[in-house]
Short mmCIF file of C-alpha atoms in Angstrom, two decimals:
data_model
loop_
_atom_site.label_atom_id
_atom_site.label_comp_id
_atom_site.label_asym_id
_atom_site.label_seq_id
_atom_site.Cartn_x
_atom_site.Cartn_y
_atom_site.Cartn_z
CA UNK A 1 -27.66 -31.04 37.59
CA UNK A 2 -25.23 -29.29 40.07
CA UNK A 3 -23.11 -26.32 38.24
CA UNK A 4 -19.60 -28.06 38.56
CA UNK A 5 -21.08 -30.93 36.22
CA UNK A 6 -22.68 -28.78 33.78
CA UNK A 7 -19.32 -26.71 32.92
CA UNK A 8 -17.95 -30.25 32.85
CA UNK A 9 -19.86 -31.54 30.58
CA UNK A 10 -19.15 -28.36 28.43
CA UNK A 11 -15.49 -28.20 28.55
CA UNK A 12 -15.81 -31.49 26.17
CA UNK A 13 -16.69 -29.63 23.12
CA UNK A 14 -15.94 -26.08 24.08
CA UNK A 15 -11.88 -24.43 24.63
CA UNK A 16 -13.35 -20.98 25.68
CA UNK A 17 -10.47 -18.13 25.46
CA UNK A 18 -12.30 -15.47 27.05
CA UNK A 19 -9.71 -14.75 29.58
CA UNK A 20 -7.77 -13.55 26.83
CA UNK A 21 -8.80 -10.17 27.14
CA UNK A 22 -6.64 -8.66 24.31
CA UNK A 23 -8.17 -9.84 21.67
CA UNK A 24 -7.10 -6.94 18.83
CA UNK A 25 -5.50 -8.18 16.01
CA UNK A 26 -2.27 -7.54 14.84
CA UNK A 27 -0.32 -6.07 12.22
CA UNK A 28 3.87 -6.36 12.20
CA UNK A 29 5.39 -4.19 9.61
CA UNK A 30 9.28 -5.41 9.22
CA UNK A 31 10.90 -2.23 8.48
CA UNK A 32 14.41 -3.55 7.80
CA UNK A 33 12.62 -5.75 4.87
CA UNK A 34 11.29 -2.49 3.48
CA UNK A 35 14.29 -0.71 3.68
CA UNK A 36 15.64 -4.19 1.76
CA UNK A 37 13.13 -4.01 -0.80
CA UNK A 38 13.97 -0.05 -1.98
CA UNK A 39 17.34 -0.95 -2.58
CA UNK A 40 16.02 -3.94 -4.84
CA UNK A 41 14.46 -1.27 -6.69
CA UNK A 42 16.49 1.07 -6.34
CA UNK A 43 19.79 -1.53 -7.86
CA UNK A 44 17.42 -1.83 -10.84
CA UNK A 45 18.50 1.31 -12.28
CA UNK A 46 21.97 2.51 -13.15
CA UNK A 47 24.12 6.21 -12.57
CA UNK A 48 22.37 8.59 -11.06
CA UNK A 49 18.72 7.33 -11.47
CA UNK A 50 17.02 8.38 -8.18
CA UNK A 51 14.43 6.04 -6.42
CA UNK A 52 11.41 7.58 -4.47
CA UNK A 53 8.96 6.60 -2.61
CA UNK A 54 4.88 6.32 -2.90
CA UNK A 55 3.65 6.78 0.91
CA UNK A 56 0.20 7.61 0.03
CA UNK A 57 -2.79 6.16 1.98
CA UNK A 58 -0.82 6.21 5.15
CA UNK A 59 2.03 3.90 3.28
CA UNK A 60 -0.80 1.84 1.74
CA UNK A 61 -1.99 1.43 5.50
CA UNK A 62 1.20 0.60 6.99
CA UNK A 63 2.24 3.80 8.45
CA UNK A 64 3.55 6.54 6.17
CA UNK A 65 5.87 8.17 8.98
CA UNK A 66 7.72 5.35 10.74
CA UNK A 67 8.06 3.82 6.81
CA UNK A 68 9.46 6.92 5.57
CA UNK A 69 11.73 7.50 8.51
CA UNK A 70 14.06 4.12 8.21
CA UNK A 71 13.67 4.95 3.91
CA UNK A 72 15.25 8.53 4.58
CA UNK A 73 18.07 6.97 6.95
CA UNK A 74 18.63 4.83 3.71
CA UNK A 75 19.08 6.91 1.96
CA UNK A 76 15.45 7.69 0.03
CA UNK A 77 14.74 12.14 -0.68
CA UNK A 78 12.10 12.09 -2.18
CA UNK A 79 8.38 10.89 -1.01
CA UNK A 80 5.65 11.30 -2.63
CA UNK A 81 1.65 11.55 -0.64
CA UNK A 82 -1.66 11.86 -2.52
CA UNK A 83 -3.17 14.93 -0.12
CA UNK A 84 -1.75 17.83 1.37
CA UNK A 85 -2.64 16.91 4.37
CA UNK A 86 -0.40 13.65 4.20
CA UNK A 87 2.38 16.12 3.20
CA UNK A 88 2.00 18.03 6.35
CA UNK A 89 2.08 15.37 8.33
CA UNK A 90 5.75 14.09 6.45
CA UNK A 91 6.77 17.67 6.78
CA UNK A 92 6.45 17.88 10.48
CA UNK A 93 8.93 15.01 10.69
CA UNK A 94 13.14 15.95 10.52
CA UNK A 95 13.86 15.08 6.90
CA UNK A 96 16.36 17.44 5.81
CA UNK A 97 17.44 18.11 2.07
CA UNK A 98 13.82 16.04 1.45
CA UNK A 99 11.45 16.85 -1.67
CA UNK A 100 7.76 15.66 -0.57
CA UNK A 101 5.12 15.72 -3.48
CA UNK A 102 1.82 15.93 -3.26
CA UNK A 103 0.26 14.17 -6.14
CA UNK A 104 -3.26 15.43 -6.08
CA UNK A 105 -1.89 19.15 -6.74
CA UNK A 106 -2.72 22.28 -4.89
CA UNK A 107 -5.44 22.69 -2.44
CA UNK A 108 -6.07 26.11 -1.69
CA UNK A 109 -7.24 26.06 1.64
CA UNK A 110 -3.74 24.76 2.31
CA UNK A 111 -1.68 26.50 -0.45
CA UNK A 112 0.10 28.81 2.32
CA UNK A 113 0.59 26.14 4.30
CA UNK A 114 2.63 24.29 1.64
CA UNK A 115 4.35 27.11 0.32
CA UNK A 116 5.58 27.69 3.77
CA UNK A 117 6.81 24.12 4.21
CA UNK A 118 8.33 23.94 0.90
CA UNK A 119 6.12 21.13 -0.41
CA UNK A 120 5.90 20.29 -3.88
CA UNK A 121 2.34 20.08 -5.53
CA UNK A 122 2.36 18.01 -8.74
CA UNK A 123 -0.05 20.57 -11.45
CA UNK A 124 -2.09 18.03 -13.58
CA UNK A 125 -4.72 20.96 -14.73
CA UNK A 126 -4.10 24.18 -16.12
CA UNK A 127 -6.18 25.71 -12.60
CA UNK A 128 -3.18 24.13 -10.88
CA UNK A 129 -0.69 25.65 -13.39
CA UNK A 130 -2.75 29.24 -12.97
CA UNK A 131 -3.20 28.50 -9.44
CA UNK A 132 0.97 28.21 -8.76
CA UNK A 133 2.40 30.49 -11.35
CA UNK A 134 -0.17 33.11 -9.63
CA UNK A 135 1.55 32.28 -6.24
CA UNK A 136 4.38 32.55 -7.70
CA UNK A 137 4.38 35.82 -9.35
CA UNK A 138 3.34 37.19 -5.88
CA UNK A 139 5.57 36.46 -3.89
CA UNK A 140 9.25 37.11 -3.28
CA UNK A 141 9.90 32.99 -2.51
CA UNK A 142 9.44 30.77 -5.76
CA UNK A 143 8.90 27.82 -4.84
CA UNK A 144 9.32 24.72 -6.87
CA UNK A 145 6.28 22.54 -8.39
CA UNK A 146 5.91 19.44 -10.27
CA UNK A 147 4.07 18.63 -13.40
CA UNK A 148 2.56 16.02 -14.68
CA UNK A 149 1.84 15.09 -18.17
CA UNK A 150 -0.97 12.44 -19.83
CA UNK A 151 0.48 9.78 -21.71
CA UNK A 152 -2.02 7.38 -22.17
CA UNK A 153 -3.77 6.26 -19.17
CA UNK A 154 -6.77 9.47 -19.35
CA UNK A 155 -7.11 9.48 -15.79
CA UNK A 156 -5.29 12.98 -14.26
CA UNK A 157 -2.33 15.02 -16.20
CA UNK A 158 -2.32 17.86 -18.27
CA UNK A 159 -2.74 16.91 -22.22
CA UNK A 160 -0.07 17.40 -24.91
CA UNK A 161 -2.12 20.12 -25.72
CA UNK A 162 -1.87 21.83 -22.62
CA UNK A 163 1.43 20.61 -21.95
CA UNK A 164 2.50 22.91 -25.60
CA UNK A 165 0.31 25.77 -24.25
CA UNK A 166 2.37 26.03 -21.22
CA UNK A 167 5.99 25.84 -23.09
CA UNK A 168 4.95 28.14 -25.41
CA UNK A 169 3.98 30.75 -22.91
CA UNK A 170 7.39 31.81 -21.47
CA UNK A 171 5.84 34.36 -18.79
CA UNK A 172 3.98 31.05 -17.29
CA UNK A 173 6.98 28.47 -17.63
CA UNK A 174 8.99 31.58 -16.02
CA UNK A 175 6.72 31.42 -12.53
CA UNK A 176 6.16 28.00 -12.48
CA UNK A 177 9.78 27.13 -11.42
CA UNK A 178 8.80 22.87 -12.54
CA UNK A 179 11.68 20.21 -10.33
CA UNK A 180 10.24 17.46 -11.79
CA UNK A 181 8.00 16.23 -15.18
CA UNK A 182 6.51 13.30 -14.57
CA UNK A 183 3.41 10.62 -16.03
CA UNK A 184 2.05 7.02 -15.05
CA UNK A 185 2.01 4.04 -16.54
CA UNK A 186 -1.03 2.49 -17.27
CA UNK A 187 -0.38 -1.13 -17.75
CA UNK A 188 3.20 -1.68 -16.61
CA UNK A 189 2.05 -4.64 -14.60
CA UNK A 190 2.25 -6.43 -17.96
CA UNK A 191 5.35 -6.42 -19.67
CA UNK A 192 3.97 -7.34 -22.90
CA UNK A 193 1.57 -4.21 -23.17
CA UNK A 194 2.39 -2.26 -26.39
CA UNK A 195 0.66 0.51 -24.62
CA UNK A 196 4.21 0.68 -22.70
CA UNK A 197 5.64 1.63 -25.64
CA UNK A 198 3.33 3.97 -26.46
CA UNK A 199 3.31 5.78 -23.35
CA UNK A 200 7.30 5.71 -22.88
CA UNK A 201 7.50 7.45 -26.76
CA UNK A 202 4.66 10.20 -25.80
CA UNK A 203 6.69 10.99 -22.58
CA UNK A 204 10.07 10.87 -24.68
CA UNK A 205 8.53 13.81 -26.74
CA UNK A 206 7.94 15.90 -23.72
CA UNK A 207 11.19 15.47 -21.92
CA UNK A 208 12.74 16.77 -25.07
CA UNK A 209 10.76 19.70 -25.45
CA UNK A 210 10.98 20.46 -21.86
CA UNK A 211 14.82 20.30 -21.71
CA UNK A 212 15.50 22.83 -24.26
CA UNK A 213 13.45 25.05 -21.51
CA UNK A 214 14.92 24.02 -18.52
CA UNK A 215 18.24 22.48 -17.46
CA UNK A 216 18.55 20.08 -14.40
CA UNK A 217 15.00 19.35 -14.48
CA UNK A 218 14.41 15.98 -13.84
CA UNK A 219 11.68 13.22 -15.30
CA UNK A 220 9.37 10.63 -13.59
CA UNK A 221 7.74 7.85 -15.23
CA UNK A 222 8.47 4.53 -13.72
CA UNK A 223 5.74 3.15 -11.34
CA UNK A 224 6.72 0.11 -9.04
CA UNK A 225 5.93 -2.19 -12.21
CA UNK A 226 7.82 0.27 -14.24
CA UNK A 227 10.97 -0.22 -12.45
CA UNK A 228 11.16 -3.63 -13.74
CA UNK A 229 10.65 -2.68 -17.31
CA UNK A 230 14.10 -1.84 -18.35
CA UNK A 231 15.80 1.18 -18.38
CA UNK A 232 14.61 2.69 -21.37
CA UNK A 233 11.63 3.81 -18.52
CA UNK A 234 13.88 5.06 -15.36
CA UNK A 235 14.41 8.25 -16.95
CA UNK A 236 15.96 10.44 -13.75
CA UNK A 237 13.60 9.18 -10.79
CA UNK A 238 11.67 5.99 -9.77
CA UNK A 239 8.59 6.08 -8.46
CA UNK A 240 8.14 2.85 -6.33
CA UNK A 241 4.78 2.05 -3.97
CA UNK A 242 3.29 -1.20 -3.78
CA UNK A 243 6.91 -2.76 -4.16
CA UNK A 244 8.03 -1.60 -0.95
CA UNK A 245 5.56 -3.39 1.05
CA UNK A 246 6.82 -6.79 -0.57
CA UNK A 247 3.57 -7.01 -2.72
CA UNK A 248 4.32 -8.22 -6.72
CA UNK A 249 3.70 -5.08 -8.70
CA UNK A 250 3.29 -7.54 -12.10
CA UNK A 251 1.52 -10.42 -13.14
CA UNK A 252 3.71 -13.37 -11.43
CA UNK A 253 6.65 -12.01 -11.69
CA UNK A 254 9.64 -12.94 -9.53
CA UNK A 255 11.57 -10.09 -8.42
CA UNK A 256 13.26 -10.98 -4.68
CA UNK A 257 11.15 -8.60 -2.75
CA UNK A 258 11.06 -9.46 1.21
CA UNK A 259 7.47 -9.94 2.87
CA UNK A 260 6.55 -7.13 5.22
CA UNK A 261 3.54 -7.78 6.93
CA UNK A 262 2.42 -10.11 9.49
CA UNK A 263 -1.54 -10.21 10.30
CA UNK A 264 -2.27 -12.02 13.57
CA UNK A 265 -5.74 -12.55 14.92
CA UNK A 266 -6.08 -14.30 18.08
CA UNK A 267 -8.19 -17.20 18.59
CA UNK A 268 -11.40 -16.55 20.82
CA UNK A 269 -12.82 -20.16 21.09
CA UNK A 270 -12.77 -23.37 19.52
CA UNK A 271 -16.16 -25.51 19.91
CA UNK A 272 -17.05 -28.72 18.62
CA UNK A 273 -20.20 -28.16 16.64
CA UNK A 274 -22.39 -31.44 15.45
CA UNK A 275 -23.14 -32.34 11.89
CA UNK A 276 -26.21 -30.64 10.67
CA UNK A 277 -25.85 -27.67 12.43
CA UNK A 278 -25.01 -24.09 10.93
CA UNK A 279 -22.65 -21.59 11.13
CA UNK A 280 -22.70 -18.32 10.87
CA UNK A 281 -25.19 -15.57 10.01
CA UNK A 282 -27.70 -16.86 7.45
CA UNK A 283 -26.91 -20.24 8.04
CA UNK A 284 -24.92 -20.02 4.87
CA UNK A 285 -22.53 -23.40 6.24
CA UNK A 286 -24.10 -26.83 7.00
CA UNK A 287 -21.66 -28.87 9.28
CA UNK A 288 -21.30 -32.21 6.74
CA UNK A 289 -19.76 -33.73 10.11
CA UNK A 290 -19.49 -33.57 13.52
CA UNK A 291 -15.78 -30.32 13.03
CA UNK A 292 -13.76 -28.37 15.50
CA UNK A 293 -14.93 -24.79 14.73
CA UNK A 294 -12.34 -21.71 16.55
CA UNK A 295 -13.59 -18.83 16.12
CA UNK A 296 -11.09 -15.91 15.87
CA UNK A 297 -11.01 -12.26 16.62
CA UNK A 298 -10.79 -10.64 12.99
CA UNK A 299 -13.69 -9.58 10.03
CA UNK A 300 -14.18 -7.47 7.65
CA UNK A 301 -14.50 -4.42 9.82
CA UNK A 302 -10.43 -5.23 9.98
CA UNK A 303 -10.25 -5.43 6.54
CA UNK A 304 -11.04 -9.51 5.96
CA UNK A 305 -12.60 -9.36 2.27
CA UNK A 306 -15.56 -11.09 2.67
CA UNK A 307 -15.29 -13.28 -0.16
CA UNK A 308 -12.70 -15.38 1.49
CA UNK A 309 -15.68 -17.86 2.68
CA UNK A 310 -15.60 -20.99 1.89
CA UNK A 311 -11.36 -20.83 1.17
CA UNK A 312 -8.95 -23.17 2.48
CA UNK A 313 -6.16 -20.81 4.46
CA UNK A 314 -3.09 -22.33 6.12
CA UNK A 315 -2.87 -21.89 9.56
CA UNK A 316 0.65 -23.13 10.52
CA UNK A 317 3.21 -24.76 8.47
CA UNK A 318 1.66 -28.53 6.88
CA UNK A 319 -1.91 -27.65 8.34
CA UNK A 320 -4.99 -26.14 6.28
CA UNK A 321 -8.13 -24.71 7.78
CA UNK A 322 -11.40 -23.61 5.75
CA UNK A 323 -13.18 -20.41 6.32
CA UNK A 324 -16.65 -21.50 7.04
CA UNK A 325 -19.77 -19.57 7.48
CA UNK A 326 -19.92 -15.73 6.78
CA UNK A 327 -17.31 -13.81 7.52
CA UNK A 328 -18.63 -10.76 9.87
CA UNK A 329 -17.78 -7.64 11.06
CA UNK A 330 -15.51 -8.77 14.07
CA UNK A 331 -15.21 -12.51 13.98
CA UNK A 332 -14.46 -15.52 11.10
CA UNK A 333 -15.06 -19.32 11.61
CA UNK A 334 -12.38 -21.77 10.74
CA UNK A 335 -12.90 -25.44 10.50
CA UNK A 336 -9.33 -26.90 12.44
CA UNK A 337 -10.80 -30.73 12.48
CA UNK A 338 -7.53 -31.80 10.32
CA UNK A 339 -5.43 -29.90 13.17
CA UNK A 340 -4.00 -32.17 15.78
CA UNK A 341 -6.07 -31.58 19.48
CA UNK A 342 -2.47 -30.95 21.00
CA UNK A 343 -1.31 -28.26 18.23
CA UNK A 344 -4.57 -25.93 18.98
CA UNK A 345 -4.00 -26.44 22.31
CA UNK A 346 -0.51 -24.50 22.13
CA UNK A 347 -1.83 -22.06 19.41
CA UNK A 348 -3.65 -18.55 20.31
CA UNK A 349 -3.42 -17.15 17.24
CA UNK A 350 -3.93 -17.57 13.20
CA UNK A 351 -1.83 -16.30 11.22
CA UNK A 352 -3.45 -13.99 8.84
CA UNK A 353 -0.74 -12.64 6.69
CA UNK A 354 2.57 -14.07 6.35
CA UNK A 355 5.18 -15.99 5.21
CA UNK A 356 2.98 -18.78 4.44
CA UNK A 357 -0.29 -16.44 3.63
CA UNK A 358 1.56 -13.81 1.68
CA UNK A 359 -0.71 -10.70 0.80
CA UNK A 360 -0.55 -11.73 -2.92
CA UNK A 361 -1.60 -14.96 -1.43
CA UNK A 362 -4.36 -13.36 -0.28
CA UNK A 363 -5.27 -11.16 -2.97
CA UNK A 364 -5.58 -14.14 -5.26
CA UNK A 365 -8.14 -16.27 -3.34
CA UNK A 366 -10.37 -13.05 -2.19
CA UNK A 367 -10.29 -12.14 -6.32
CA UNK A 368 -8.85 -8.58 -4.65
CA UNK A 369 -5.90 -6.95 -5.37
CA UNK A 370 -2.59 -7.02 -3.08
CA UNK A 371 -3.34 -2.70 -2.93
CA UNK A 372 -6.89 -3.35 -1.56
CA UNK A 373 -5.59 -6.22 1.30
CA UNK A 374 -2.93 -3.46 2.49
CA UNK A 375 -4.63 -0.57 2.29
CA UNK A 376 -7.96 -2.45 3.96
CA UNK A 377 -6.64 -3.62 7.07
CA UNK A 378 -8.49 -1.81 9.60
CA UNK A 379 -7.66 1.72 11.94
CA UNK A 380 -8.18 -0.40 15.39
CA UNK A 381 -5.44 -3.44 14.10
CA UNK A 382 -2.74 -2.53 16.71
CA UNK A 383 0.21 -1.94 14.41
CA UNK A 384 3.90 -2.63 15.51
CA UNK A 385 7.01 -1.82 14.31
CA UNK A 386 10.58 -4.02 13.96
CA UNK A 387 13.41 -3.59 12.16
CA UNK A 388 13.89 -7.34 11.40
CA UNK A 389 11.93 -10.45 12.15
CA UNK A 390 13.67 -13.91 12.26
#
């Protein structure tokens, strides 16, 4: 059979996209929306509650410095990292008047380093307290730390008991020089959690103590779910993270945050693939019927959560696709047999994450949280930046 009729012949069941040579997906991070959503938060408290902002994990993934730029021309002073060397990185950006925490404390192969830069390390251990009063007391700059107290949630803090030791021991409390007192809320995300309550009256026991001490020191203990608690739990500064990104902090709440991301992966080829055949490594799907399989350049290498297989996912507006076959490193199968020949010949992309598949969207079907689909999405996903999408 001559070679013209051959690729014929194939052109029938395969739309091959190879000439699309760009195949990375990508990620579109709406800054204006997050700038939108901190002043949601933000308007939840009154006077002269401050409202932060968690940038930790590389903005859950996002990108911690463009983020935190458009926040500080908002308005926002005070970010807070998990690792020094996230600080650094915030600190070697122009953000004047700006207090950047590092919420893992102290690490003292870069201790000079954030002395120097005037970072603030949050002490959750009495080697962090003994650690900074030591700088301290060394030096002829005092610089200002953070400290943070356990409530309830056992995870990182110092313990009441701790917490007295240091208060009662005025040459410590003297060299610490503290800006800010702050805990976390365990189980915020539920509104109904009487452990809430038992945290807020803990924490209400140490800001007491700690103000006869200390004037214009200021207290932390609302988390992006705490925000929407009241404001019985804003105390002086909110501590918003997952918020920001447009991702429900509770359990179904519905609190007018903007979507943030958009996750496209383009489509590689679409084949027609005939009823008893398989899909995918292991042979895990059995085509029922003769489908329209398109194959598209994302997996879980860029952060796809594997247990998506098997899920219906809209692709466009009115029109559902399923995930078939195993989802691998580079590459998912979606059935698109209910999607009109016409429409998937206009379409080079799925839309991943979106305005119709929101990231809590997401998070529900993969039995993930909306933290892990954010903070998953892959190093090589070519990331852009706009400061509104209509």
């Amino acid at each position: 059979m001559p070679n013209a009729v051959r690729i014929n012949m194939l052109s029938r069941t395969t739309n091959n996209r190879c000439d699309k040579l760009d195949a990375l997906p990508e990620l579109t991070v709406n800054l204006a929306a997050v700038v939108d959503n901190w002043l949601h938060l933000k308007n939840q408290a009154r006077g002269t509650v401050l409202c932060g902002a968690v940038l930790k994990a590389d903005a859950y993934g996002l990108g911690a410095v463009p983020i935190a730029k458009v926040l500080f021309d908002a308005g926002c002073r005070n970010f807070f990292v998990a690792y020094p060397e996230e600080a650094l990185e915030l600190a070697d950006q122009d953000f004047p008047e700006t207090q950047i925490f590092i919420l893992m404390g102290p690490d003292g192969r870069y201790l000079q380093k954030i002395r120097e830069k005037g970072l603030i390390p949050v002490l959750s251990t009495i080697e962090h307290v003994e650690l900074w009063a030591k700088a301290n007391a060394s030096s002829s700059l005092t610089r200002a730390c953070a400290l943070q107290v356990e409530t309830g949630m056992h995870r990182l803090g110092l313990s009441v008991q701790s917490w007295e030791q240091i208060l009662n021991d005025h040459v410590l409390w003297s060299h610490l020089n503290p800006a800010v007192v702050l805990s976390h809320l365990a189980s915020a995300d539920d509104a109904n959690s009487p452990q809430n309550r038992r945290q807020k009256k803990v924490f209400i026991g140490i800001v007491r103590k700690a103000q006869a001490l200390k004037k214009n020191l200021m207290f932390s203990l609302a988390n992006s779910a705490g925000v929407f608690l009241g404001d019985s739990f804003h105390f002086d500064l909110l501590r918003p993270g997952i918020a920001l990104f447009g991702v429900d902090p509770t359990q179904g709440g519905t609190h007018s945050l903007r979507q943030v991301v958009t996750l496209k992966a383009r489509i590689l080829q679409i084949e027609t693939v005939q009823k008893g055949e398989s899909i995918g490594y292991g042979a895990s799907f059995c085509a029922r019927e003769d489908c329209r399989i398109a194959t598209v350049a994302i997996g879980y290498a860029d952060g796809l959560p594997r247990s998506l297989e098997g899920s219906a996912y809209s692709i466009m507006l009115g029109r559902a696709a399923r995930i078939v076959g195993r989802i691998s490193m580079d590459m998912t199968t979606f059935d698109v047999s209910k999607v009109p020949a016409r429409t998937l010949a206009t379409m080079s992309h799925v839309e991943i994450l979106g305005s119709i598949n929101t990231v809590d969207k997401l998070a529900r079907n993969s039995g993930i949280t909306g933290y892990e689909v954010l903070t998953r999405i892959g190093q090589r996903v070519r990331r852009n930046y706009k400061r509104d999408i209509v």
